[in-house]
Amino acid sequence: MSRNRMVAAAISTILVLTACNTTASPSPSSPAPSSPAASVPASAPASAPAASASAVAAASPGTKFAGANVNILTFNGPQVAEPLQRRAPDWEQATGGHVNVVAVGFQTIYDKALLDASTGTNSFDAYVFNPQWLGDFTGPGYLLDLTDRVTNDPQLDWQDIGPFFRDFNASYNGKVYTIPLDGDFHMVYYRKDILDKDGLKAPATWDDYLTIAQKYNGQDLNGDGQPDYGSCIAKKKGAQSFWWIISIAGGLLQAKGTNEGAFFNATDMSPLFGQNEAITKALETYAKTAEFGPPDELNQDVGGSRGLFTTGRCALTMDWGDIGTLTPGTYAEDKTGATITPGWKQILDRASGKLVACDATTCPNAVDGVNYAPFASFGGWSGAINAKSPAANQDAAYDFLSYMSSPAISGIDVTLGKTGYNPYRTSQFTNTAPWLAAGLSQAATDNYLGAIKASLTNANMVLDLRIPLTKRYEQDVLDTAVSQYLAKELDAAGAEQAIADGWNAITDEVGRDKQLAAYVASLGVQR
């Protein structure tokens, strides 16, 4: 079968499967998850200033990649795919190549990409996916080594990409395999206008968060005469809710710096997400936030919580950077504050499984007694090249991804809520003009970027899991157990046992020594 016919068959299959997978891809009429699976509320700006296509595209079609037909697999948020689809015609005009973006639900990307590469079908020349999965794609040689290309590419400006994103999103075992298009951190957003009015500060601890949520729950927060919510945090199974429990637990699990790790004991690979007081406390806190949220919150994804927050219906929420760029043109415009994820005044004693008070020894990075552990959840959408694609297609796919990540293009796209992309370049933090052009005020821009920088530079930042079979550890075992706990199908002890048993089974399946080595290596990223 010719390659084009294989591509057509693969795309048709994916489109059929995607159409049947209604839970993985919410309909466009309702907010759909985006960073990594986000949403644009109906009131968000439909458009914003974009980098001039005429500055990139030639007046007549280019010929550099004439005849190249590049197929890229990614997420159908509709974010993440949106900028790829929108920018493709400009790149095509400039180069003569063609880009076909095939977008599927978040729960589908990993399996589709891995099946495509592992079976030798090779329908896709590139994947814009989760960099946590590099361990499953680099070992078998499915991805093209981009190390030499990125360092010699003036269009990409590799050194402008932040060291963390170059190392975590892009590199694995010392080689570069992806081009970052996005940077992701969890933060807490709050209604600055109402907290200021009442003389309240942004929550420093999760106890503060619950106190503030309780205070505002049931009040009319947007003047429409309807009672609103103290907190809106996604909890839907299969919709990335597992990242929220990690953010809540992080400050209870890790206190001695990024290299300590928050998922496993770095000496024997025993799960920290097991039966201990830290995980019990985190589960209870996550469940408690639902008492101050919308009645259907257990079935709500991040798109739903974004829509509620930007329409003024929530006092607090936790999310990636998307909230900041979704507020222009909504009720929440210039009423929103962003802050580093709240911390804790206790930390897990790993030997006993008990929580102990933070002090200079137990929490050396604490600020005013609070152990902050901002979570680099997911890492950020990144583009990889199929190592088995024809060389001409590899070159064209690389050039398109380099174009998408280039300062002039990405510097605009990260300011637009519709893209699902958040800042990851040094220039995106220092040049505020695009943020102002996108509708953020100077004060909102400074606050938003400041909260991200506070997370990125925190010495106790928690790295997301990035070892072989990460998808199964987080999306399968952790997500299932937490969902069962929230639905009261398991108590805390039962959920903790299910996580520990599931994680240990995966570790033993791969090999404990092998997974331990991969985990320890993953903790040594550049900052």
Coordinates of C-alpha atoms in Angstrom, one line a residue:
M1 CA 0.0 0.0 0.0
S2 CA 1.4 3.4 -0.9
R3 CA 2.2 5.8 2.0
N4 CA -0.5 8.3 0.9
R5 CA -3.1 5.5 1.0
M6 CA -1.9 4.4 4.4
V7 CA -2.1 7.9 5.7
A8 CA -5.6 8.3 4.4
A9 CA -6.7 5.0 6.0
A10 CA -5.1 5.9 9.3
I11 CA -6.7 9.4 9.3
S12 CA -10.1 7.9 8.5
T13 CA -9.8 5.4 11.3
I14 CA -8.8 8.1 13.8
L15 CA -11.6 10.4 12.7
V16 CA -14.1 7.6 13.2
L17 CA -12.7 6.7 16.6
T18 CA -12.6 10.3 17.6
A19 CA -16.2 10.8 16.7
C20 CA -17.2 7.9 18.9
N21 CA -15.1 9.1 21.8
T22 CA -17.4 11.8 23.2
T23 CA -15.8 11.9 26.6
A24 CA -12.3 12.6 25.3
S25 CA -13.2 15.5 23.1
P26 CA -16.0 17.8 24.4
S27 CA -18.1 19.4 21.7
P28 CA -17.2 22.8 20.5
S29 CA -20.4 24.3 21.9
S30 CA -19.2 23.7 25.4
P31 CA -15.8 24.6 26.9
A32 CA -13.3 21.9 25.9
P33 CA -10.1 21.1 27.9
S34 CA -6.8 22.9 26.6
S35 CA -3.5 23.1 28.4
P36 CA -3.0 20.2 28.2
A37 CA -6.7 20.0 27.5
A38 CA -8.2 23.5 27.7
S39 CA -11.1 25.6 26.7
V40 CA -12.1 29.0 25.4
P41 CA -15.3 30.2 27.1
A42 CA -17.9 31.6 24.7
S43 CA -17.2 35.1 25.9
A44 CA -13.4 34.9 25.1
P45 CA -12.1 37.0 22.3
A46 CA -12.5 35.2 18.9
S47 CA -9.4 36.8 17.5
A48 CA -6.4 38.9 18.5
P49 CA -3.4 40.4 16.8
A50 CA -1.3 37.8 15.0
A51 CA 2.2 38.0 13.7
S52 CA 2.0 39.4 10.2
A53 CA 1.9 36.6 7.6
S54 CA 3.3 38.9 5.0
A55 CA 6.5 39.2 7.1
V56 CA 7.0 35.5 6.8
A57 CA 5.3 34.4 3.6
A58 CA 6.7 35.4 0.2
A59 CA 4.4 37.3 -2.2
S60 CA 4.5 34.2 -4.4
P61 CA 4.7 30.5 -3.3
G62 CA 8.1 29.4 -2.0
T63 CA 9.8 26.2 -3.3
K64 CA 12.0 25.1 -0.5
F65 CA 9.7 22.2 0.5
A66 CA 7.7 22.0 -2.7
G67 CA 6.0 18.6 -2.9
A68 CA 6.4 17.7 0.8
N69 CA 3.1 16.6 2.4
V70 CA 3.5 16.6 6.2
N71 CA 1.1 14.8 8.5
I72 CA 1.0 15.9 12.1
L73 CA -0.9 14.2 14.9
T74 CA -2.0 16.3 17.8
F75 CA -4.8 17.2 20.3
N76 CA -8.3 18.5 19.2
G77 CA -8.8 20.9 22.1
P78 CA -9.8 22.8 19.8
Q79 CA -6.8 24.5 21.3
V80 CA -3.3 23.2 20.5
A81 CA -4.4 22.2 17.0
E82 CA -5.7 25.7 16.4
P83 CA -2.4 27.6 16.0
L84 CA -1.0 24.7 13.9
Q85 CA -4.0 24.9 11.6
R86 CA -4.1 28.7 11.5
R87 CA -0.4 29.1 10.8
A88 CA 0.0 26.3 8.3
P89 CA -1.2 28.3 5.2
D90 CA 1.4 31.0 5.9
W91 CA 4.2 28.5 6.1
E92 CA 2.9 26.7 3.0
Q93 CA 3.0 30.0 1.1
A94 CA 6.5 30.6 2.1
T95 CA 7.9 27.1 1.5
G96 CA 5.7 25.3 -1.0
G97 CA 5.1 22.5 1.5
H98 CA 1.8 21.3 2.8
V99 CA 0.8 20.5 6.4
N100 CA -2.1 18.3 7.3
V101 CA -3.1 18.5 11.0
V102 CA -4.9 15.4 12.4
A103 CA -6.4 16.2 15.8
V104 CA -7.8 13.6 18.2
G105 CA -8.9 13.5 21.9
F106 CA -6.3 13.7 24.7
Q107 CA -7.0 10.2 25.8
T108 CA -6.3 9.0 22.3
I109 CA -3.0 10.7 21.3
Y110 CA -0.6 8.5 23.1
D111 CA -2.1 5.2 21.8
K112 CA -2.4 6.5 18.3
A113 CA 1.1 7.8 18.1
L114 CA 2.7 4.8 19.8
L115 CA 0.7 2.4 17.5
D116 CA 1.7 4.3 14.4
A117 CA 5.4 4.2 15.3
S118 CA 5.6 0.7 16.8
T119 CA 3.8 -1.1 14.0
G120 CA 5.8 0.6 11.3
T121 CA 2.7 2.2 9.8
N122 CA 4.4 5.7 10.1
S123 CA 1.3 7.6 8.9
F124 CA 2.5 10.7 10.7
D125 CA 5.7 12.6 10.1
A126 CA 5.4 14.5 13.4
Y127 CA 3.6 14.5 16.7
V128 CA 2.7 17.5 18.8
F129 CA 2.1 15.7 22.1
N130 CA 3.0 15.4 25.8
P131 CA 6.8 15.5 26.5
Q132 CA 6.2 13.2 29.5
W133 CA 5.9 10.3 27.0
L134 CA 9.5 10.7 25.6
G135 CA 10.6 7.6 27.6
D136 CA 8.3 5.4 25.5
F137 CA 9.2 6.9 22.2
T138 CA 13.0 7.5 22.4
G139 CA 14.1 4.1 23.7
P140 CA 12.8 2.2 20.6
G141 CA 14.1 4.9 18.3
Y142 CA 10.8 6.2 17.1
L143 CA 11.8 9.9 17.2
L144 CA 14.4 11.8 15.3
D145 CA 17.4 13.2 17.2
L146 CA 17.1 17.0 16.8
T147 CA 20.2 18.0 18.8
D148 CA 22.3 19.3 15.9
R149 CA 19.4 20.9 14.2
V150 CA 18.1 23.0 17.1
T151 CA 21.5 24.4 18.0
N152 CA 22.2 25.5 14.4
D153 CA 18.8 26.9 13.6
P154 CA 18.6 30.8 13.6
Q155 CA 14.9 30.7 13.0
L156 CA 14.3 28.7 16.2
D157 CA 16.6 30.8 18.5
W158 CA 17.2 27.8 20.8
Q159 CA 18.9 29.8 23.6
D160 CA 15.8 32.0 23.9
I161 CA 13.8 29.0 25.1
G162 CA 14.0 28.8 28.9
P163 CA 16.6 26.3 30.2
F164 CA 13.9 24.3 32.0
F165 CA 11.8 23.9 28.9
R166 CA 14.8 23.0 26.8
D167 CA 15.7 20.3 29.2
F168 CA 12.3 18.9 30.4
N169 CA 10.1 19.4 27.3
A170 CA 12.7 18.9 24.7
S171 CA 15.5 16.5 25.9
Y172 CA 15.8 12.9 27.1
N173 CA 19.0 11.2 28.0
G174 CA 21.0 14.1 26.9
K175 CA 19.6 14.4 23.4
V176 CA 17.0 16.8 22.0
Y177 CA 13.9 15.2 20.6
T178 CA 11.2 17.8 20.6
I179 CA 10.7 21.5 19.9
P180 CA 8.7 23.2 22.7
L181 CA 5.6 25.1 21.7
D182 CA 4.1 25.7 25.2
G183 CA 5.1 25.9 28.9
D184 CA 2.8 24.6 31.6
F185 CA 2.6 25.3 35.4
H186 CA -0.3 25.0 37.7
M187 CA -1.2 28.2 39.5
V188 CA -4.2 29.5 41.6
Y189 CA -6.3 32.3 40.2
Y190 CA -8.5 34.4 42.4
R191 CA -11.0 37.2 42.2
K192 CA -8.6 40.0 43.1
D193 CA -11.4 42.6 43.1
I194 CA -13.5 40.9 45.9
L195 CA -10.5 39.8 47.9
D196 CA -9.1 43.4 47.8
K197 CA -12.4 44.8 48.9
D198 CA -12.5 42.5 51.9
G199 CA -8.9 43.1 52.8
L200 CA -7.9 39.5 52.0
K201 CA -4.6 38.2 50.5
A202 CA -4.2 35.5 48.0
P203 CA -4.2 32.0 49.6
A204 CA -0.7 31.1 50.8
T205 CA -1.7 27.6 52.1
W206 CA -4.4 25.1 51.1
D207 CA -6.1 25.8 54.5
D208 CA -6.3 29.5 53.3
Y209 CA -7.7 28.3 50.0
L210 CA -10.5 26.4 51.8
T211 CA -11.2 29.3 54.1
I212 CA -11.6 31.8 51.3
A213 CA -13.7 29.3 49.2
Q214 CA -16.0 28.8 52.1
K215 CA -16.4 32.5 52.7
Y216 CA -17.5 33.3 49.1
N217 CA -19.4 30.2 48.4
G218 CA -23.1 31.0 47.8
Q219 CA -22.5 34.7 47.3
D220 CA -23.4 36.6 44.1
L221 CA -20.0 37.2 42.7
N222 CA -20.9 38.7 39.3
G223 CA -24.0 40.8 40.0
D224 CA -26.5 38.5 38.2
G225 CA -28.5 37.8 41.3
Q226 CA -27.5 34.1 41.4
P227 CA -25.5 32.4 44.1
D228 CA -21.9 31.6 42.9
Y229 CA -19.1 29.3 44.0
G230 CA -16.1 29.6 46.3
S231 CA -14.0 27.2 44.2
C232 CA -14.0 25.7 40.8
I233 CA -11.5 22.9 40.2
A234 CA -11.9 20.2 37.5
K235 CA -12.6 16.7 38.8
K236 CA -13.9 14.7 35.9
K237 CA -12.4 11.2 35.2
G238 CA -10.5 10.9 32.0
A239 CA -10.2 14.7 31.8
Q240 CA -6.7 15.3 33.3
S241 CA -8.0 15.7 36.9
F242 CA -5.0 13.6 38.1
W243 CA -2.8 16.7 37.7
W244 CA -4.8 18.6 40.3
I245 CA -4.3 16.0 43.1
I246 CA -0.6 16.1 42.4
S247 CA -0.5 19.9 42.7
I248 CA -2.3 19.7 46.1
A249 CA -0.1 16.9 47.4
G250 CA 3.2 18.3 46.1
G251 CA 3.9 20.6 49.1
L252 CA 3.3 17.7 51.5
L253 CA 5.6 15.3 49.6
Q254 CA 8.6 17.4 48.5
A255 CA 10.5 20.0 50.6
K256 CA 14.2 19.7 49.9
G257 CA 14.3 20.8 46.3
T258 CA 13.3 19.7 42.8
N259 CA 15.8 16.8 42.8
E260 CA 14.1 15.2 45.8
G261 CA 11.1 14.2 43.7
A262 CA 7.5 13.9 44.7
F263 CA 6.3 10.6 43.1
F264 CA 8.7 7.9 44.3
N265 CA 11.3 7.3 46.9
A266 CA 14.5 7.9 44.9
T267 CA 16.3 5.0 46.7
D268 CA 14.0 2.1 46.0
M269 CA 11.2 3.4 43.8
S270 CA 8.5 2.9 46.5
P271 CA 5.5 5.1 45.7
L272 CA 5.0 8.3 47.7
F273 CA 1.5 8.2 46.4
G274 CA 0.6 5.4 48.8
Q275 CA -0.8 4.9 52.3
N276 CA 0.6 7.8 54.2
E277 CA -0.8 10.9 55.9
A278 CA 0.3 13.3 53.1
I279 CA -1.8 11.6 50.4
T280 CA -4.8 11.2 52.9
K281 CA -4.6 15.0 53.5
A282 CA -4.4 15.8 49.8
L283 CA -7.3 13.6 48.9
E284 CA -9.4 15.1 51.7
T285 CA -8.5 18.6 50.6
Y286 CA -9.3 17.9 47.0
A287 CA -12.7 16.5 48.0
K288 CA -13.3 19.4 50.3
T289 CA -13.0 21.9 47.5
A290 CA -16.0 20.3 45.9
E291 CA -18.2 21.4 48.8
F292 CA -17.7 25.0 47.6
G293 CA -18.0 24.3 43.9
P294 CA -20.8 23.7 41.4
P295 CA -23.1 20.7 42.1
D296 CA -21.9 18.8 39.1
E297 CA -18.2 19.4 39.6
L298 CA -17.3 15.7 39.7
N299 CA -18.3 15.6 36.0
Q300 CA -16.7 18.9 35.1
D301 CA -13.5 19.2 33.1
V302 CA -11.1 22.2 33.0
G303 CA -13.1 23.8 30.3
G304 CA -16.1 24.0 32.5
S305 CA -14.2 25.5 35.4
R306 CA -12.7 28.1 33.0
G307 CA -16.0 29.1 31.7
L308 CA -17.3 29.6 35.2
F309 CA -14.3 31.6 36.4
T310 CA -14.2 33.9 33.4
T311 CA -17.9 34.7 33.7
G312 CA -17.4 35.7 37.3
R313 CA -18.9 32.7 39.0
C314 CA -15.9 31.5 41.0
A315 CA -13.8 33.1 43.7
L316 CA -10.9 30.7 43.2
T317 CA -9.7 28.1 40.7
M318 CA -6.5 26.2 39.9
D319 CA -5.3 25.9 36.3
W320 CA -2.5 26.2 33.9
G321 CA -1.6 29.6 32.4
D322 CA -4.7 29.7 30.2
I323 CA -6.9 31.6 32.6
G324 CA -4.7 34.6 32.4
T325 CA -5.0 34.8 28.6
L326 CA -8.7 34.0 28.5
T327 CA -9.8 36.9 30.7
P328 CA -9.6 39.8 28.2
G329 CA -13.1 40.6 27.0
T330 CA -14.8 38.6 29.8
Y331 CA -16.3 39.5 33.2
A332 CA -13.0 38.5 34.9
E333 CA -10.9 41.0 32.9
D334 CA -8.8 43.1 35.3
K335 CA -10.6 41.4 38.2
T336 CA -8.2 38.3 38.3
G337 CA -5.1 37.7 40.3
A338 CA -2.6 34.8 39.8
T339 CA -0.4 33.4 42.5
I340 CA 1.9 30.5 43.0
T341 CA 0.1 27.3 44.0
P342 CA -0.6 27.3 47.8
G343 CA 1.7 25.3 50.0
W344 CA 1.6 23.6 53.4
K345 CA 3.1 24.0 56.9
Q346 CA 3.6 20.3 57.2
I347 CA 5.7 17.7 55.3
L348 CA 5.7 14.0 55.0
D349 CA 8.3 12.1 57.1
R350 CA 9.0 9.4 54.5
A351 CA 10.3 6.9 57.1
S352 CA 7.2 6.9 59.3
G353 CA 4.5 8.0 56.7
K354 CA 3.4 10.7 59.1
L355 CA 3.1 14.4 58.6
V356 CA 5.5 16.6 60.7
A357 CA 5.7 20.3 61.1
C358 CA 7.8 22.4 58.8
D359 CA 11.0 23.8 60.2
A360 CA 14.4 24.8 59.0
T361 CA 15.4 21.2 58.7
T362 CA 12.3 19.5 57.4
C363 CA 11.4 22.4 55.0
P364 CA 14.6 24.3 54.1
N365 CA 12.9 26.1 51.3
A366 CA 9.9 27.3 53.2
V367 CA 8.8 30.9 53.1
D368 CA 7.2 32.2 56.4
G369 CA 6.8 28.6 57.4
V370 CA 5.0 27.6 54.2
N371 CA 6.5 24.9 52.0
Y372 CA 5.6 25.8 48.4
A373 CA 6.0 23.2 45.7
P374 CA 4.7 24.6 42.4
F375 CA 4.0 21.8 40.0
A376 CA 5.2 21.8 36.4
S377 CA 2.3 19.7 35.4
F378 CA 2.5 18.2 31.9
G379 CA 5.4 20.4 30.9
G380 CA 3.9 21.9 27.7
W381 CA 2.9 20.7 24.2
S382 CA 6.0 19.9 22.1
G383 CA 6.6 18.7 18.6
A384 CA 8.6 15.6 17.7
I385 CA 9.6 14.1 14.3
N386 CA 9.0 10.5 13.3
A387 CA 12.5 8.9 12.8
K388 CA 11.1 6.7 10.0
S389 CA 9.5 9.4 7.8
P390 CA 11.1 10.2 4.5
A391 CA 14.0 12.6 4.8
A392 CA 12.2 15.3 2.8
N393 CA 9.2 15.1 5.1
Q394 CA 11.4 15.2 8.2
D395 CA 13.1 18.4 7.0
A396 CA 9.7 20.0 6.2
A397 CA 8.1 18.9 9.5
Y398 CA 11.1 20.2 11.4
D399 CA 11.0 23.6 9.6
F400 CA 7.3 23.9 10.3
L401 CA 7.7 23.2 14.0
S402 CA 10.7 25.6 14.1
Y403 CA 8.5 28.2 12.5
M404 CA 5.7 27.6 15.0
S405 CA 8.2 28.0 17.9
S406 CA 10.1 30.9 16.5
P407 CA 10.0 34.1 18.7
A408 CA 8.0 36.1 16.3
I409 CA 5.2 33.5 15.9
S410 CA 5.1 31.9 19.4
G411 CA 5.5 35.4 21.0
I412 CA 2.0 36.1 19.7
D413 CA 0.4 32.7 20.1
V414 CA 1.2 32.3 23.8
T415 CA -0.8 35.5 24.5
L416 CA -4.0 34.2 23.0
G417 CA -6.3 32.0 25.1
K418 CA -7.6 30.2 22.0
T419 CA -4.2 28.5 21.4
G420 CA -3.8 26.7 24.7
Y421 CA -0.1 27.7 24.6
N422 CA 1.6 29.4 27.6
P423 CA 4.9 31.2 27.8
Y424 CA 8.2 29.3 27.7
R425 CA 10.7 31.7 26.1
T426 CA 12.8 34.3 27.9
S427 CA 11.6 36.9 25.4
Q428 CA 7.9 36.1 26.2
F429 CA 8.5 37.2 29.7
T430 CA 10.5 40.3 28.9
N431 CA 8.6 41.7 25.9
T432 CA 5.2 42.7 27.3
A433 CA 3.9 44.4 24.1
P434 CA 2.2 41.3 22.7
W435 CA 0.4 40.7 26.0
L436 CA -0.9 44.3 26.0
A437 CA -1.9 43.9 22.3
A438 CA -3.9 40.8 23.2
G439 CA -6.0 42.8 25.7
L440 CA -4.2 42.3 29.0
S441 CA -3.6 45.4 31.1
Q442 CA 0.0 46.2 32.2
A443 CA -1.0 45.3 35.8
A444 CA -2.6 42.0 34.7
T445 CA 0.4 41.1 32.5
D446 CA 2.9 41.8 35.3
N447 CA 0.9 39.8 37.8
Y448 CA 0.3 36.8 35.4
L449 CA 3.9 36.6 34.2
G450 CA 5.2 37.2 37.7
A451 CA 3.2 34.2 39.1
I452 CA 4.6 31.9 36.4
K453 CA 8.2 33.1 37.0
A454 CA 7.7 32.6 40.8
S455 CA 6.8 29.0 40.0
L456 CA 9.5 28.4 37.5
T457 CA 12.3 29.8 39.7
N458 CA 11.1 28.2 43.0
A459 CA 13.9 25.9 44.3
N460 CA 11.3 23.3 45.3
M461 CA 9.4 23.2 42.0
V462 CA 7.9 19.7 41.5
L463 CA 8.8 18.0 38.2
D464 CA 6.1 15.9 36.5
L465 CA 6.7 12.2 36.1
R466 CA 8.7 11.4 32.9
I467 CA 9.7 7.8 32.8
P468 CA 8.6 4.8 30.7
L469 CA 4.9 4.1 31.0
T470 CA 4.2 7.5 32.6
K471 CA 0.8 7.5 30.8
R472 CA -0.2 4.3 32.7
Y473 CA 1.0 5.6 36.1
E474 CA -0.9 8.8 35.9
Q475 CA -3.7 8.6 33.3
D476 CA -4.8 5.1 34.2
V477 CA -3.9 4.1 37.8
L478 CA -3.9 7.5 39.5
D479 CA -6.8 9.0 37.7
T480 CA -9.0 6.0 38.3
A481 CA -8.3 5.7 42.0
V482 CA -8.8 9.4 42.6
S483 CA -12.1 9.4 40.7
Q484 CA -13.3 6.4 42.7
Y485 CA -12.4 8.3 45.9
L486 CA -14.3 11.4 44.9
A487 CA -17.3 9.3 43.9
K488 CA -17.1 7.6 47.4
E489 CA -16.5 4.2 45.8
L490 CA -13.2 4.0 47.8
D491 CA -12.2 5.5 51.1
A492 CA -8.9 7.3 51.4
A493 CA -7.1 4.1 52.5
G494 CA -8.6 2.1 49.6
A495 CA -7.6 4.8 47.0
E496 CA -4.1 5.0 48.4
Q497 CA -3.7 1.2 48.3
A498 CA -5.0 1.1 44.7
I499 CA -2.5 3.7 43.6
A500 CA 0.4 2.0 45.4
D501 CA -0.5 -1.4 44.1
G502 CA -1.0 -0.2 40.6
W503 CA 2.3 1.8 40.5
N504 CA 4.3 -1.1 42.0
A505 CA 2.8 -3.5 39.4
I506 CA 3.9 -1.2 36.5
T507 CA 7.3 -0.7 38.0
D508 CA 7.9 -4.4 38.4
E509 CA 6.6 -5.0 34.9
V510 CA 9.3 -2.8 33.4
G511 CA 11.9 -3.6 36.0
R512 CA 12.4 -1.8 39.3
D513 CA 16.1 -1.0 38.8
K514 CA 15.4 0.3 35.2
Q515 CA 12.6 2.5 36.4
L516 CA 14.5 3.7 39.4
A517 CA 17.4 4.8 37.1
A518 CA 15.0 6.5 34.8
Y519 CA 13.3 8.3 37.6
V520 CA 16.5 9.5 39.3
A521 CA 17.8 10.7 35.9
S522 CA 14.6 12.6 35.3
L523 CA 15.0 14.7 38.4
G524 CA 18.3 16.3 37.2
V525 CA 16.9 18.9 34.9
Q526 CA 18.5 22.3 34.3
R527 CA 16.7 25.3 35.8

